[in-house]
mmCIF file of C-alpha atoms and ligand atoms in Angstrom:
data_model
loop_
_atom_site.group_PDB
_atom_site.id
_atom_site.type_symbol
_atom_site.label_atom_id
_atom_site.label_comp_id
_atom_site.label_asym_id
_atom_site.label_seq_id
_atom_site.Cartn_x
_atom_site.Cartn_y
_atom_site.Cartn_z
ATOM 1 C CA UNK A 179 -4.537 90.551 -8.391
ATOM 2 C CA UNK A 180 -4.820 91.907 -12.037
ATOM 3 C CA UNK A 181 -7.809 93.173 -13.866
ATOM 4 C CA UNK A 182 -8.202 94.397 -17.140
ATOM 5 C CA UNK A 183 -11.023 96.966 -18.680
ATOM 6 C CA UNK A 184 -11.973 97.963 -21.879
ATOM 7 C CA UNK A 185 -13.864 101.303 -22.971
ATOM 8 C CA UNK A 186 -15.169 102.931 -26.070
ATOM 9 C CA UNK A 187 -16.679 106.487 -26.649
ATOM 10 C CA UNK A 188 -18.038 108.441 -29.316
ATOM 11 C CA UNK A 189 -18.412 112.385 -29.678
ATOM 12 C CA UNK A 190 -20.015 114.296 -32.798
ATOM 13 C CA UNK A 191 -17.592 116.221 -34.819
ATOM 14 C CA UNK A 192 -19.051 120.025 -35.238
ATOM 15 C CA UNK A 193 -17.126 123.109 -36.764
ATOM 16 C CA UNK A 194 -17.359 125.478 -33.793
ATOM 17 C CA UNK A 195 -15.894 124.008 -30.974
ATOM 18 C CA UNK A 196 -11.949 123.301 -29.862
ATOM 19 C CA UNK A 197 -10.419 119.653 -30.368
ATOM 20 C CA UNK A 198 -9.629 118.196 -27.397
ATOM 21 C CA UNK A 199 -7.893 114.285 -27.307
ATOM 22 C CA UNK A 200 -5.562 112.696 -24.620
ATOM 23 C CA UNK A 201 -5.327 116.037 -22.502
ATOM 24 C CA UNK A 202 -4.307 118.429 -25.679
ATOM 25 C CA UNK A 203 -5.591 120.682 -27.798
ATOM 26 C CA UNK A 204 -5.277 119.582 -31.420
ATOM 27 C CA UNK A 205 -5.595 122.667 -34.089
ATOM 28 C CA UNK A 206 -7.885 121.644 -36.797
ATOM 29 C CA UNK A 207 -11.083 122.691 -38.173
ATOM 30 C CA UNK A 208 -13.755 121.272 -36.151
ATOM 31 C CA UNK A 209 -14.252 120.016 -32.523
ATOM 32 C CA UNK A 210 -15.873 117.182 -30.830
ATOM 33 C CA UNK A 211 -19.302 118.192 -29.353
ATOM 34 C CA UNK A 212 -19.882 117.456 -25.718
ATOM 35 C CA UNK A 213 -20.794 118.335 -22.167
ATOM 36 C CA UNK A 214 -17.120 118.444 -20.843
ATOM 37 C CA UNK A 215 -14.729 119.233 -23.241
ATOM 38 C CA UNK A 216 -15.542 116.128 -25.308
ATOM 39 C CA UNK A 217 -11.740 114.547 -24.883
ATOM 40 C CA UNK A 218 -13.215 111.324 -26.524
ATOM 41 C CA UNK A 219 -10.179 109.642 -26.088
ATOM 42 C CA UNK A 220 -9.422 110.683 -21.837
ATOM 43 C CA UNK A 221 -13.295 108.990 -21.883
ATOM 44 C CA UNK A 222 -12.843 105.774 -23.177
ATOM 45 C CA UNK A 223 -9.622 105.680 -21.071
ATOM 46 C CA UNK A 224 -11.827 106.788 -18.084
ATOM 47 C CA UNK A 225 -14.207 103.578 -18.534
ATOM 48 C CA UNK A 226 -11.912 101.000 -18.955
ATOM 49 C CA UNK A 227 -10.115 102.452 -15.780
ATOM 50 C CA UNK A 228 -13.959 101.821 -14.057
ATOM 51 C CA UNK A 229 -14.312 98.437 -15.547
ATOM 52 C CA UNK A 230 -11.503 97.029 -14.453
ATOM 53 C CA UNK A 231 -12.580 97.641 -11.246
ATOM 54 C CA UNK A 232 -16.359 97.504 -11.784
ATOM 55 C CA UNK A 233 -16.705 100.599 -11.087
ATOM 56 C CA UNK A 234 -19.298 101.697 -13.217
ATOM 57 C CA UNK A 235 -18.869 104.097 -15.949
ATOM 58 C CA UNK A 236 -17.936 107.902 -16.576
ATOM 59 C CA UNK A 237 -21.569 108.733 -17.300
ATOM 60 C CA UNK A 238 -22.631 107.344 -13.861
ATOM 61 C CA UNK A 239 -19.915 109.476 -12.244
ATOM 62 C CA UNK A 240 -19.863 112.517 -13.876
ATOM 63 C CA UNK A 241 -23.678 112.694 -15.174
ATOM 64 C CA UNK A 242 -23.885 115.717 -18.230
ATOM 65 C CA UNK A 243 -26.808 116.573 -16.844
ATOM 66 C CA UNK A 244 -24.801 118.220 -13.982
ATOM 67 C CA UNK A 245 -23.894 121.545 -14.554
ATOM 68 C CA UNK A 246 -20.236 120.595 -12.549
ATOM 69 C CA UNK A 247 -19.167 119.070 -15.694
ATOM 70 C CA UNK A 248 -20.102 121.768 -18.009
ATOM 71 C CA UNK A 249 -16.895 122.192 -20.314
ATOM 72 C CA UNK A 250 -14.706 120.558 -17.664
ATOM 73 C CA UNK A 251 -11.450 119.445 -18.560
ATOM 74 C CA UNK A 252 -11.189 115.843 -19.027
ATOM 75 C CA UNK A 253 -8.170 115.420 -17.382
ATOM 76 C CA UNK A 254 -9.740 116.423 -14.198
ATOM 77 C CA UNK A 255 -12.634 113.640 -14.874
ATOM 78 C CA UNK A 256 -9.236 110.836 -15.505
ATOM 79 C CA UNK A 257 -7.540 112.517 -11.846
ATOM 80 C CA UNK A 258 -10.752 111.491 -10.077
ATOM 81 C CA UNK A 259 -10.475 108.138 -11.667
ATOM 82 C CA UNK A 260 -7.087 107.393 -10.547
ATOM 83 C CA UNK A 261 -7.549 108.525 -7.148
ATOM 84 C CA UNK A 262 -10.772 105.848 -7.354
ATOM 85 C CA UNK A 263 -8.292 102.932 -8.968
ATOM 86 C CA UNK A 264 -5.934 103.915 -5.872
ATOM 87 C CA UNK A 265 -8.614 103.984 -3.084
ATOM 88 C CA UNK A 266 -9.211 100.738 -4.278
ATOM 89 C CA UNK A 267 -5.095 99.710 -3.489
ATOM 90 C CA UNK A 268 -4.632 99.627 -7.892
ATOM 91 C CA UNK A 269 -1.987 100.477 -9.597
ATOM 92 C CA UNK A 270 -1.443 101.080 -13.522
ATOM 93 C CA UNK A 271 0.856 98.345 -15.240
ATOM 94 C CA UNK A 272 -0.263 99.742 -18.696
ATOM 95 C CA UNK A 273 -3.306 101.303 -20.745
ATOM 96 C CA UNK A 274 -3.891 101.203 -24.786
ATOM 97 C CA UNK A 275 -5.820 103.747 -26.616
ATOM 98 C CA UNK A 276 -6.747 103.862 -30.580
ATOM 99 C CA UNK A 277 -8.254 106.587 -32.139
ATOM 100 C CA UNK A 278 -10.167 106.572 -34.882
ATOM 101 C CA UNK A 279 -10.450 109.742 -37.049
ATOM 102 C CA UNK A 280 -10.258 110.262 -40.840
ATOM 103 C CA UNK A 281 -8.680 113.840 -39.733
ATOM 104 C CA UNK A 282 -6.535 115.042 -38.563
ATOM 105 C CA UNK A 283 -3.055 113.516 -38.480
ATOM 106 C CA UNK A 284 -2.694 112.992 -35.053
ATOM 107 C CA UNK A 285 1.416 111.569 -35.036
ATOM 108 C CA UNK A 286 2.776 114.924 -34.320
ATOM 109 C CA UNK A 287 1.093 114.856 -30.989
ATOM 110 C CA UNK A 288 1.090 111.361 -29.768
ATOM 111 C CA UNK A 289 4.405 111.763 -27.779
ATOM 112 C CA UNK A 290 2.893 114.607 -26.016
ATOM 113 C CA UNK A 291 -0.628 113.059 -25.438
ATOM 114 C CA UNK A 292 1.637 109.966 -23.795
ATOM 115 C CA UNK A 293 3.372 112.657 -21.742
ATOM 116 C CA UNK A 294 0.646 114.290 -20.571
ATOM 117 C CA UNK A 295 -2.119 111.209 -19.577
ATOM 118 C CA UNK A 296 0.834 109.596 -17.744
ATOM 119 C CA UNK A 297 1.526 112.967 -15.804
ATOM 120 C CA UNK A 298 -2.028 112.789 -14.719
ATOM 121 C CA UNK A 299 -2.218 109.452 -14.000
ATOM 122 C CA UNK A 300 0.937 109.330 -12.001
ATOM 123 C CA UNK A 301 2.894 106.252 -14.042
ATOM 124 C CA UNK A 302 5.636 106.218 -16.518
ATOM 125 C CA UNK A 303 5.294 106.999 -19.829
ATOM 126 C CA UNK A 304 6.041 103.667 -21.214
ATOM 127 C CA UNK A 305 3.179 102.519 -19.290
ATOM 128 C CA UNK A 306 0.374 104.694 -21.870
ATOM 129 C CA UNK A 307 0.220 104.018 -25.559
ATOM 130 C CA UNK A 308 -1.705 105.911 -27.527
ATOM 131 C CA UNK A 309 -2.425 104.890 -31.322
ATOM 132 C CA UNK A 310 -4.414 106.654 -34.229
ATOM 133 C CA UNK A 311 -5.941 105.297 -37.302
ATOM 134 C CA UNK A 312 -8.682 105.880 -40.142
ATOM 135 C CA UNK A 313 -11.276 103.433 -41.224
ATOM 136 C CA UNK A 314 -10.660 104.215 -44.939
ATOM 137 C CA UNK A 315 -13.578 106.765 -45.296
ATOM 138 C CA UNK A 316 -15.643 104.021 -43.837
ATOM 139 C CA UNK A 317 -18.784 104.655 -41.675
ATOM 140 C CA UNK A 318 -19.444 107.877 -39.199
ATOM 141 C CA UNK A 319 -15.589 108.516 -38.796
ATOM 142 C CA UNK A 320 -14.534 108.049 -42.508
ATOM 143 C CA UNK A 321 -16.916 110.717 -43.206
ATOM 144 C CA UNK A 322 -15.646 113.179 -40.442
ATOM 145 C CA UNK A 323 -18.931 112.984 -38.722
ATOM 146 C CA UNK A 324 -17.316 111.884 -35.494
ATOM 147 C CA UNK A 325 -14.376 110.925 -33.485
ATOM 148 C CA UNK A 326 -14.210 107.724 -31.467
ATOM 149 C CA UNK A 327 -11.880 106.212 -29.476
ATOM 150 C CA UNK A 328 -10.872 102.818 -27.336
ATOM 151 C CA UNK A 329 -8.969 101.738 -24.851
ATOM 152 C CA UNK A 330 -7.419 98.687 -23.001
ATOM 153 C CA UNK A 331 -5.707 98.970 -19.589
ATOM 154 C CA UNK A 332 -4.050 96.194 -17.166
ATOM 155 C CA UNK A 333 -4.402 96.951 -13.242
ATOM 156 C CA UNK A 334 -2.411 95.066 -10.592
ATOM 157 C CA UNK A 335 -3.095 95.763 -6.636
ATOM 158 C CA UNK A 336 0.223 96.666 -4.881
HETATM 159 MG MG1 MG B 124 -17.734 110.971 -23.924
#
């Protein structure tokens, strides 16, 4: 039994607020904007997690107008997902994220954004890629108005 999901997210790029993607915190001028603490990445991860499974979506789950989720950490929002995929007798065999962001430069970090979403997911690191690329000054993330992210992941039922 495999199943695959897709997700994509969006969050506004503002200049007082902390960048958070795949579980870290990224030093760089501005932040994403958000309920939780706008990890667009950990969301579009979260939803193709759900859609594999039809499970609905990280909005449904974890609603921002619930004050629970007020600048939660998004790798508490992907822990409730996994234990979801494993209620459900799931297991990982791999997930795919791209990020899209004109800045900044997020190679130094993608080893340890690998590390850290496949400690919280409980799989091997080999099992999580995470990618970033621009879109050539192109449309809301060429002109640093916004991150967004999306993700692929493969689920087999042990
Ligand atoms: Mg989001």
């Amino acid at each position: 039994m495999i199943r695959i999901g897709q997700g994509y997210d969006v969050h506004r790029l503002v200049d007082d607020r902390e960048l958070w993607i795949c579980g870290l915190k990224i030093p760089h001028t501005h932040g994403l904007l958000g309920h939780s603490d706008a990890d667009v990445a950990i969301h579009a991860l979260c939803d193709a997690l759900l859609g594999a499974l039809a499970l609905g979506d990280i909005g449904k789950l974890f609603p921002d107008s619930d004050p629970r989720y007020k600048g939660i950490d998004s790798k508490i929002l992907l822990g409730h997902v996994m234990h979801l995929i494993r209620e459900q007798g799931y297991e990982i065999v791999n997930c795919d994220i791209t990020i899209c962001a004109e800045a900044p430069k997020f190679r130094p970090y993608i080893d340890d954004m690998r590390t850290t979403l496949a400690r919280v997911m409980g799989t091997d690191q080999h099992n999580i890629s995470v990618k970033a690329t621009t879109t050539e000054k192109l449309g809301f993330t060429g002109r640093k108005e916004g991150i967004s992210a999306m993700a692929v992941c493969l689920l087999n039922k042990s």
